[in-house]
XYZ file of C-alpha atoms in Angstrom:
565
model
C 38.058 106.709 140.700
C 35.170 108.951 139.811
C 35.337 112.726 140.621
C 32.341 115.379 139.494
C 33.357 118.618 140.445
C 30.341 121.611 140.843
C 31.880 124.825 139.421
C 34.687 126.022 137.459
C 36.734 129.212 137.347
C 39.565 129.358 139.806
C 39.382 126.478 142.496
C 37.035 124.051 140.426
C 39.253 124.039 137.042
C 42.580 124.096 138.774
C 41.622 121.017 140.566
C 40.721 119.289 137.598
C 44.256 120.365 135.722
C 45.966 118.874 138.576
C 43.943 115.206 139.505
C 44.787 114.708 135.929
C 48.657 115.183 136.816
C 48.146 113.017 139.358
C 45.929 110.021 138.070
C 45.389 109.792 134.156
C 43.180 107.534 135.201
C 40.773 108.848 137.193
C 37.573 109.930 135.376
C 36.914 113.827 135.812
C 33.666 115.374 134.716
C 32.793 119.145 135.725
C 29.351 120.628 135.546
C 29.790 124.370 135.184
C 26.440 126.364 135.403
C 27.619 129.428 133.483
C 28.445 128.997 129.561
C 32.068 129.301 130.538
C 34.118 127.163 132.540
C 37.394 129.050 133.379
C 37.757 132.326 132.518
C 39.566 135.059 133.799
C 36.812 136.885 136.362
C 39.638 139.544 137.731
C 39.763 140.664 134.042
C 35.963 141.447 133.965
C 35.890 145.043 134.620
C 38.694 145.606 131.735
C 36.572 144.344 129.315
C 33.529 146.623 130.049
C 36.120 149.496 129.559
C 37.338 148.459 126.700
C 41.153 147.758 127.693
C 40.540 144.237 127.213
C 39.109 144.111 123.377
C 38.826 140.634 122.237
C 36.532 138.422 124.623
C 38.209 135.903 123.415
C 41.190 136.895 125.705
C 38.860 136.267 128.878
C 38.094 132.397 128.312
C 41.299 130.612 129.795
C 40.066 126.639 128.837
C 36.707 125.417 126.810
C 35.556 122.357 127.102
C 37.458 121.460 124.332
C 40.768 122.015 125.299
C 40.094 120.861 128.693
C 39.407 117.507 126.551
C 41.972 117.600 124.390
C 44.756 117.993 127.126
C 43.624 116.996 130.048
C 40.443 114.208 129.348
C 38.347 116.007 131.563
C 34.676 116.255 130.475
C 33.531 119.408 131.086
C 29.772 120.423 130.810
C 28.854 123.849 130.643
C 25.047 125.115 130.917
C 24.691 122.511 133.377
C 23.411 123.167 136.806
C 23.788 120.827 139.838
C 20.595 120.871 142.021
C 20.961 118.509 144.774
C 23.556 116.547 146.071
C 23.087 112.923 147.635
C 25.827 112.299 150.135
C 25.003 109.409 151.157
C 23.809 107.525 148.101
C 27.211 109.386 146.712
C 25.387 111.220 143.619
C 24.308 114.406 142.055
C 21.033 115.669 140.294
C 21.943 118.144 137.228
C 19.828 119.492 135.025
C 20.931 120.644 131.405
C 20.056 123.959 131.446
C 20.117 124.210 127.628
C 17.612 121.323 126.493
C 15.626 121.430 130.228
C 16.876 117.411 130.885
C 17.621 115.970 134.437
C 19.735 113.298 135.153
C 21.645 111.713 138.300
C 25.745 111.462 138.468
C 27.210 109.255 140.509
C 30.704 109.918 142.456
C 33.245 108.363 144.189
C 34.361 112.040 145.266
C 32.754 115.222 145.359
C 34.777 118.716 144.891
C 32.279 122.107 145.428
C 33.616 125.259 144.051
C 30.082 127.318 143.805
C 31.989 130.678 144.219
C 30.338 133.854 145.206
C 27.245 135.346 144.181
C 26.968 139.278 144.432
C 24.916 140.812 146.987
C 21.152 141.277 145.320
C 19.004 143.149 148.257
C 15.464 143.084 147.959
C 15.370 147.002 146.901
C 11.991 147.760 144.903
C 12.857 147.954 141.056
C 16.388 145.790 141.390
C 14.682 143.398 138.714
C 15.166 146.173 135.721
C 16.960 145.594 132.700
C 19.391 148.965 133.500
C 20.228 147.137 136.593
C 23.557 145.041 136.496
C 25.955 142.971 138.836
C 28.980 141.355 137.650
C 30.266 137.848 138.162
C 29.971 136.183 135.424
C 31.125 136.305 131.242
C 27.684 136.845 130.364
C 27.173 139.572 132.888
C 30.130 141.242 131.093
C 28.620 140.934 127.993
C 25.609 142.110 129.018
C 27.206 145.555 130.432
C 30.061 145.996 127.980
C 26.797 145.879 125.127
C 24.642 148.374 127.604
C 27.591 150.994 127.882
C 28.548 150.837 124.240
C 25.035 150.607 122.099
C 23.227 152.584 124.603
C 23.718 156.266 124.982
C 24.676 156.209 128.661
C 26.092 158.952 130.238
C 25.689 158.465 133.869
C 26.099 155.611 136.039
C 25.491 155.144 139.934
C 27.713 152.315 141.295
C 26.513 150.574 144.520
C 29.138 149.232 146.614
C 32.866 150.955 146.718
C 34.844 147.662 146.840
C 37.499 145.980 144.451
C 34.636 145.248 141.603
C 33.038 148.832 142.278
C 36.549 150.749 142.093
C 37.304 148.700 139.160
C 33.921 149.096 137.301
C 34.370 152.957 138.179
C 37.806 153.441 136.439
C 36.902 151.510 133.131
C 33.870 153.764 132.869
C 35.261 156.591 133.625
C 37.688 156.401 130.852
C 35.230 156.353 128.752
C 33.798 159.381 129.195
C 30.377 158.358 131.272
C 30.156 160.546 134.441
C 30.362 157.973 137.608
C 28.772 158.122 140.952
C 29.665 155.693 143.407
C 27.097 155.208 146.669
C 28.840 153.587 149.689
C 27.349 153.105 153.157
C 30.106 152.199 155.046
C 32.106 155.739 155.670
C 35.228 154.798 153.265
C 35.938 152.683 150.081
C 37.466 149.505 149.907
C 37.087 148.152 153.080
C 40.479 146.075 153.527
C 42.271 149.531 153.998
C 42.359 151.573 157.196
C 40.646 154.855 157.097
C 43.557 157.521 156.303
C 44.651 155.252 153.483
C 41.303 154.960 152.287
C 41.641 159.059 151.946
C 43.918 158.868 149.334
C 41.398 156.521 147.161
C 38.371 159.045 147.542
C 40.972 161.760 146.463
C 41.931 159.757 143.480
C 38.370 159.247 142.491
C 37.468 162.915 142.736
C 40.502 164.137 140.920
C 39.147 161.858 137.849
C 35.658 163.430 138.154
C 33.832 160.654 140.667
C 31.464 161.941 142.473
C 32.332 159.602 145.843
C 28.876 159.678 148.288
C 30.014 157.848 151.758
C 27.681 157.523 154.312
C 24.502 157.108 152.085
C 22.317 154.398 151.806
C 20.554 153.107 148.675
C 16.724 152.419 149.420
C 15.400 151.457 146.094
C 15.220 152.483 142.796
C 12.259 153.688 140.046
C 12.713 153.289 136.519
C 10.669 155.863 133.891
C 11.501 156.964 130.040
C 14.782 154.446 130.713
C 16.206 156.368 133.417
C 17.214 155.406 137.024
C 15.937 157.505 140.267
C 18.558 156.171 142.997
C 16.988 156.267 146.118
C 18.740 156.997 149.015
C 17.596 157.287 152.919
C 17.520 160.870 153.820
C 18.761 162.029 150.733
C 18.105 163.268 147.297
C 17.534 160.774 144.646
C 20.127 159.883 141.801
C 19.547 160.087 138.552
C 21.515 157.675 136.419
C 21.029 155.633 132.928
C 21.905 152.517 134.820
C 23.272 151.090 138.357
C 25.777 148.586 138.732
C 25.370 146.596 142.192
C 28.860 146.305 143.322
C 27.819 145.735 147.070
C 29.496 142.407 148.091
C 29.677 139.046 147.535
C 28.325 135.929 149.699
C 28.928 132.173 149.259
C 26.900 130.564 146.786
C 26.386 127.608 149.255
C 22.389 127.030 149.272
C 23.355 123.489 147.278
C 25.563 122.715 150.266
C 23.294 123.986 152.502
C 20.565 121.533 151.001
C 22.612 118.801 151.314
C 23.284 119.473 155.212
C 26.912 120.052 154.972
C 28.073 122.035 157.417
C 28.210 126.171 157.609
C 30.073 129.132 158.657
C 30.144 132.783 158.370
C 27.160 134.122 155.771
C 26.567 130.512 155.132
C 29.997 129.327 154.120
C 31.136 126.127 153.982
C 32.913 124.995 156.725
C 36.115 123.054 155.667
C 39.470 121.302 157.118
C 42.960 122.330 155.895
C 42.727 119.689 153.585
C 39.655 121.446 152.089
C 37.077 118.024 153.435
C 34.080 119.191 154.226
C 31.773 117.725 156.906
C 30.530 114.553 154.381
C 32.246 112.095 153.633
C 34.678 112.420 150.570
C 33.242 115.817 149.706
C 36.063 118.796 149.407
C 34.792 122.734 149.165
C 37.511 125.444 147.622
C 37.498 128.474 146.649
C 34.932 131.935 147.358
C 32.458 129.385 149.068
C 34.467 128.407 151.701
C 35.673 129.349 155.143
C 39.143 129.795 155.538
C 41.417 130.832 158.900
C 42.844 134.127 158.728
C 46.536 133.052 158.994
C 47.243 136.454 160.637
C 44.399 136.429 163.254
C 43.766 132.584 164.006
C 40.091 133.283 163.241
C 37.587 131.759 160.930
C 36.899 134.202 157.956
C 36.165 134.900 154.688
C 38.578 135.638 152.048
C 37.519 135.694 148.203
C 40.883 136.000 146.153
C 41.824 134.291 143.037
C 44.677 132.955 144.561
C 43.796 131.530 147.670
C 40.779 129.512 145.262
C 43.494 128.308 143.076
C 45.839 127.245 146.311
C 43.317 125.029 147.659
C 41.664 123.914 144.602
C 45.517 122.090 143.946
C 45.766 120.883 147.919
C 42.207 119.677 147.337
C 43.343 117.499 144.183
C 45.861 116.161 146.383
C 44.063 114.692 148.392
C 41.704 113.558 146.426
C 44.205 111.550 144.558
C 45.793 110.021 147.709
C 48.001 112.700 149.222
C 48.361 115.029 152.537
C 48.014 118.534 151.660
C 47.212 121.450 153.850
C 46.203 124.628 153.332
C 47.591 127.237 156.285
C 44.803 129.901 155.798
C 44.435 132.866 154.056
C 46.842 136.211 154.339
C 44.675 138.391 151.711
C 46.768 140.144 149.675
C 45.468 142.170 147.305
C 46.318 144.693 144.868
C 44.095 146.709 142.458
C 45.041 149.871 139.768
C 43.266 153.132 140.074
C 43.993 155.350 137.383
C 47.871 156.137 137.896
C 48.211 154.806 141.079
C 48.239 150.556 142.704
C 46.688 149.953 146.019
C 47.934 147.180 147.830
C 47.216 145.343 150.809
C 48.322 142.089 152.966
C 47.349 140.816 156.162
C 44.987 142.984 158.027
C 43.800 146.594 159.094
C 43.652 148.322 162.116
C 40.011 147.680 162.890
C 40.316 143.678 162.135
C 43.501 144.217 164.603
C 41.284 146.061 167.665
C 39.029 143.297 166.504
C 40.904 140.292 167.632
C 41.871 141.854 170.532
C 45.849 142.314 168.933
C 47.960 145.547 170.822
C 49.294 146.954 167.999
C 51.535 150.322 166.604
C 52.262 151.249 162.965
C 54.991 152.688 160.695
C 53.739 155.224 157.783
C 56.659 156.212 155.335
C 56.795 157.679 151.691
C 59.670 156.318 150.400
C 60.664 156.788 146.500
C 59.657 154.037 144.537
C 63.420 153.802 142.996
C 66.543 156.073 143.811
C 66.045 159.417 143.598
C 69.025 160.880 141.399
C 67.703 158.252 138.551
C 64.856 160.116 136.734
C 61.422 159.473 137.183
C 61.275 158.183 140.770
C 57.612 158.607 142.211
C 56.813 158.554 145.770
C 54.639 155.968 147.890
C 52.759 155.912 150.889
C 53.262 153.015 152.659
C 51.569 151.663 156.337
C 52.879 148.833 157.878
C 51.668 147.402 161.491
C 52.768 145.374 163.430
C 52.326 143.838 167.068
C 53.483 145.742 170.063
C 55.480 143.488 172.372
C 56.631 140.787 169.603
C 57.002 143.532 166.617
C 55.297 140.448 164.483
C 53.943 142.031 161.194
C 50.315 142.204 160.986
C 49.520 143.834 157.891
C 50.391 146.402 155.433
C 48.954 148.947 153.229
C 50.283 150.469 150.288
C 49.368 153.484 147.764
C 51.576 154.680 144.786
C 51.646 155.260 141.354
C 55.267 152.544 140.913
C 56.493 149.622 142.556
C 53.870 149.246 145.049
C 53.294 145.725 143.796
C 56.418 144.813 144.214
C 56.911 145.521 147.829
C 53.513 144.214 148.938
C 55.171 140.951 147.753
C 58.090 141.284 150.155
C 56.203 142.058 152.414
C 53.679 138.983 152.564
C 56.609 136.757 152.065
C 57.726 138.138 155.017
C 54.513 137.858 157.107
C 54.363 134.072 155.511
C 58.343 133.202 156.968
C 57.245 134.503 160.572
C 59.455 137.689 159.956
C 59.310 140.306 162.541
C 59.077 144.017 161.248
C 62.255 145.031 162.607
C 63.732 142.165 160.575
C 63.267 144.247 157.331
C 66.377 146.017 157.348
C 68.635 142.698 156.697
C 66.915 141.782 153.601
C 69.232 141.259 150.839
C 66.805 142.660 147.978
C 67.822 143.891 144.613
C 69.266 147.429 143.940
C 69.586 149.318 140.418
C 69.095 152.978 140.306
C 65.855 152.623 137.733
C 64.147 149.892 140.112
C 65.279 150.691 143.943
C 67.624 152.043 146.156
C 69.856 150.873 148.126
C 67.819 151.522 151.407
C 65.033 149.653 150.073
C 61.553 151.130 151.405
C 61.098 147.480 152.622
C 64.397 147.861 154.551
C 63.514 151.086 155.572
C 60.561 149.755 157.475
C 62.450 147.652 159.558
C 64.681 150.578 160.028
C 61.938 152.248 161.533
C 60.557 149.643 163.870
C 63.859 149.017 165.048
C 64.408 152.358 166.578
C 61.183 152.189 167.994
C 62.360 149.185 169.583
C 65.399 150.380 170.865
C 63.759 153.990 172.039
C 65.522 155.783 169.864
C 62.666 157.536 168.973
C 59.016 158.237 170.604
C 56.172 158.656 167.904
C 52.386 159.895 167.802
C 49.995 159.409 164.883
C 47.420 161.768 162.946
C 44.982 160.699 164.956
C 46.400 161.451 168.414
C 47.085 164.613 167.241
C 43.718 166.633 168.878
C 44.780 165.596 172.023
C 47.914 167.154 172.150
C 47.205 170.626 169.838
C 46.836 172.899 172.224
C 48.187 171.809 175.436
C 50.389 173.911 177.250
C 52.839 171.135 178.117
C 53.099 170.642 174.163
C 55.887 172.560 171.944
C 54.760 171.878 168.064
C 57.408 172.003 165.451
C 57.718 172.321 162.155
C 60.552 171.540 160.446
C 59.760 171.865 156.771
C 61.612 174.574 154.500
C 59.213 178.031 154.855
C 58.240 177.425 151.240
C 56.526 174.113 152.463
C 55.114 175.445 155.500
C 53.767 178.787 153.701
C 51.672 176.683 151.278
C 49.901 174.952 154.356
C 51.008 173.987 157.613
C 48.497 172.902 161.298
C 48.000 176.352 163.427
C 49.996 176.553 166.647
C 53.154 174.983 164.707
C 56.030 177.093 164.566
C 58.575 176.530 161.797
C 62.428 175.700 162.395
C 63.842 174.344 158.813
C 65.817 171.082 160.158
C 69.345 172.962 158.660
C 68.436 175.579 161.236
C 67.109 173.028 163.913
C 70.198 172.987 166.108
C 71.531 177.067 166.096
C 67.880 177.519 166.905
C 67.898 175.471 169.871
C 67.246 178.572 172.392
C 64.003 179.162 170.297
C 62.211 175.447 172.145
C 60.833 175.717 175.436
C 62.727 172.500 176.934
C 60.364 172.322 179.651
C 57.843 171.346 177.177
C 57.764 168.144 175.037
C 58.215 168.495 171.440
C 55.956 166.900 169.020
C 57.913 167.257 165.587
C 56.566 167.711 162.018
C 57.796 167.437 158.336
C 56.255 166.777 155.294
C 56.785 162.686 155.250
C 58.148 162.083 158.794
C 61.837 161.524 157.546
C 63.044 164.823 158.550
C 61.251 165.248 161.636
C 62.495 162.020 162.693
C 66.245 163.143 162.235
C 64.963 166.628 164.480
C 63.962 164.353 167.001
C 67.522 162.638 167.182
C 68.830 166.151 166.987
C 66.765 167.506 170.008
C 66.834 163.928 172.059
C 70.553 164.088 172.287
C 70.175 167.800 173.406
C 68.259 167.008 176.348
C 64.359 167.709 174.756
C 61.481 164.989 175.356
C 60.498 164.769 171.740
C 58.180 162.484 170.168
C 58.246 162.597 165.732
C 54.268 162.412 164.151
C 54.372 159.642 162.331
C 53.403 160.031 157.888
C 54.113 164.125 158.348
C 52.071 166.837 157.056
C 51.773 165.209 153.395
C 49.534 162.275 155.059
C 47.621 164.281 157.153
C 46.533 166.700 154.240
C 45.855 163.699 152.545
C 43.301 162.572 155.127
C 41.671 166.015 156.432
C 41.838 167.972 153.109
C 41.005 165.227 150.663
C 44.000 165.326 148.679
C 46.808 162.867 146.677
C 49.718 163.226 148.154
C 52.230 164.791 145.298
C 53.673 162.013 143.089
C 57.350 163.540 143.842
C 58.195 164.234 147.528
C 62.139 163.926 147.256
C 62.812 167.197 145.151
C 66.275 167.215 146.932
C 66.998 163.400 147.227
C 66.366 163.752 150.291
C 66.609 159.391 150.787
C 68.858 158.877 153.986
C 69.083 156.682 156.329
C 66.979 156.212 159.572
């Protein structure tokens, strides 16, 4: 059997590790357009800033040891052009010596990737104008920021390659401006969570511009004028385009396979495409959201590696399937990890899904044990089933960690109230005993059972001011002296129930603390006393985040306060 596989990287080089496994003797060739066949792309932005020194440490195989342990011949610099399904061959040119030549196949894997988003700006063709996919476009910046005497740099785009890009540069001392049109940053978080990235950003000296669109750009004395619709112009030393990616499918497109969303290629689960014996993995492909049902695009490491090994498979003889793409994510930010499974809010109103959502800010191990730092964490989760749709987590410590739980539980079928009975593992210096996990199905399970009533921050202007609303506060008076909403009066819980005369019980109480823990015990305090009481869900600490632009302290528990819901 003869397999020539377009692309490298993730999908195309893991399915060449693993048809070797399979059949020694099947003869593997991969024509890699880059100079670099797999190489570690997520690591990219570390090596611009520096973290990552030796380049070296980016280039997982070379051709060589692809050779030497696997027998796979591997041909970087060369470029496939056109692709003959029915004759069952390629054309590739050598982009080194200019040579064309024809390939035959018995099967045909595509992993083209993603190319980033180039629009057709005037002055994008500039030598202080940079995207980054690729080793070489690494090189190119890591040499620009380090020979050149750059101080500023205007980053188009504000998702996981434009936070990324950001933060390296930033710690080295250039002065960053990120340009987003979209009205928030990385786009797989919901709104208020996004808040607590722009905060981040700006408390490391980013200047964050949402809402503004990049027109164009003119270059003079080896500067940058930015320009932006209805705004001032940017002056930078260089841009980096960090708008998106799209499937690098035109080959596929040539060669009248079948296409999905922004040209995709549209694949089975057992990554065949519509030609006969040709498989598509990876960036390039569309995928169903495994949460949603729908088609969609999902451009993760993992998911490329996933179905380059199911496409191997089958190549070699066997059934696999791939079940669709979840998205998890995580990225760093300075001090803090962002992380993120399933979907948002707005892909939920999307499909049409009727959904609530937990927020909590659990400690990120138990509180007595030094060093504990606070989360925020947002899970939702389907109304009338309580099936988990997606989460969102922000935290300087073991955010990663529960993210993982998390999308193991989405993958199982888990509902959210089905969080507290997870058996997970407790030490003082890495949890607590109430996991914040566990504590989320804590949550949804008094929801369930009515125990408690809840509003979010977003509900919250159309009950301010109402006369059939009592607001309370029920944070010490130190925490409601340094900032508190007007109209809420303040009853310390300890206080909550010899105060009891001080509530109009005609009146239904909405209930505030600073992270929605203590308000929620108020509200079991006043329910059982006869008030209609309904807790607002994250407390005062995520709501400051979102209106006032500010990260949420690092330590929230300065009493231990970790109970039980």
């Amino acid at each position: 059997m003869k397999v020539v596989i377009v692309g490298g990287v993730a999908g195309g080089a893991t399915a060449a590790a693993r048809m070797r496994r399979l059949d020694e003797n099947a003869e593997i060739t991969v024509f890699e357009r880059s100079g670099f066949v797999s190489y570690a792309n997520c690591g990219l932005p570390y090596y611009v800033g520096g973290v990552i020194k030796n380049p070296g440490e980016l280039t997982l195989q070379t051709p060589k040891s692809f050779m030497d342990r696997f027998r796979v011949d591997v041909r970087v610099n060369h470029e496939v052009t056109d692709i003959d399904v029915t004759g069952k061959s390629v054309t590739v040119k050598d982009l080194t010596t200019g040579a064309v030549f024809e390939e035959s196949y018995d099967k045909l894997l595509l992993s083209p990737g993603a190319r980033p988003v180039r629009p057709e700006f005037s002055g994008t063709d500039s030598e202080n104008i940079f995207t980054l996919r690729t080793v070489e476009d690494t090189f190119r910046l890591r040499d620009a920021v380090t020979d050149r005497s750059v101080k500023h740099v205007v980053i188009a785009g504000g998702g996981y390659i434009g936070i990324e890009v950001a933060e390296n540069l930033t710690e080295k001392g250039i002065d960053v401006t990120i340009v987003q049109r979209p009205p928030q940053l990385l786009a797989p978080l919901d709104r208020d969570m996004a808040s607590i990235v722009h905060a981040k950003l700006r408390e490391k000296g980013v200047v964050v511009k949402t809402g503004s669109s990049v027109e164009g750009f003119e270059h003079e004395n080896g500067k940058v004028r930015v320009l932006l619709k209805g705004e001032a112009a940017l002056e930078a030393d260089m841009v980096v385009l960090a708008i998106g990616v799209r499937p690098d499918t035109a080959l596929a497109e040539k060669a009248g396979l079948k296409t999905g969303i922004k040209g995709s290629i549209v694949v089975n689960d057992r990554m065949e495409t519509s030609a006969s014996d040709v498989y598509a993995v990876g960036d390039a492909v569309q995928v169903e959201n495994s949460v949603t049902g729908e088609d969609d695009l999902i451009s993760l490491a993992g998911p490329a590696n996933k179905q380059g090994r199911i496409a191997a498979d089958n190549i070699c003889g066997g059934d696999s399937r791939y079940r669709g793409s979840q998205g998890s994510s995580v990225i760093k930010l300075f001090d803090l990890t962002i992380a993120t499974t399933g979907i948002n809010e707005k892909k939920a109103s999307a499909a049409g899904l009727e959904y609530d959502r937990v927020v909590l800010s659990p400690a990120s191990h138990a509180t007595y044990y030094p060093g504990a730092k606070s989360m925020v964490m947002k899970v939702l989760f389907e109304k009338d089933t309580f099936r988990i749709l997606g989460a969102q987590i922000i935290g300087a410590e073991g955010v990663d960690k529960r993210i993982d739980v998390l999308a193991a539980a989405m993958s199982a079928g888990m509902r959210a109230y089905d969080l507290r009975d997870l058996d997970l593992a407790y030490a003082p210096p890495y949890s607590s005993a109430k996991d914040p996990v566990n504590m989320v199905g804590f949550m949804t399970e008094n929801l369930r059972n009515g125990l408690v009533k809840q509003i979010h921050w977003d509900e919250l202007d159309e009950v301010i001011g109402r006369e059939d609303a009592f607001l309370l506060d029920t944070r010490t008076p130190q925490e409601y002296a340094a900032g508190h909403i007007e109209g809420f009066v303040n009853i310390p819980l300890d206080e909550l129930r010899d105060r009891l005369g001080e509530i109009d019980e005609n009146r239904t109480v909405y209930i505030m603390c600073q992270t929605g823990l203590r308000s929620y015990i108020g509200c079991r305090i006043l329910s059982q006393s006869g008030f209609d009481c309904c807790n607002i869900s994250g407390g005062y600490g995520f709501l400051e985040a979102i209106v006032k632009d500010k990260v949420p302290p690092a330590d929230l528990y300065p009493c231990g306060m970790n109970r039980a819901r």
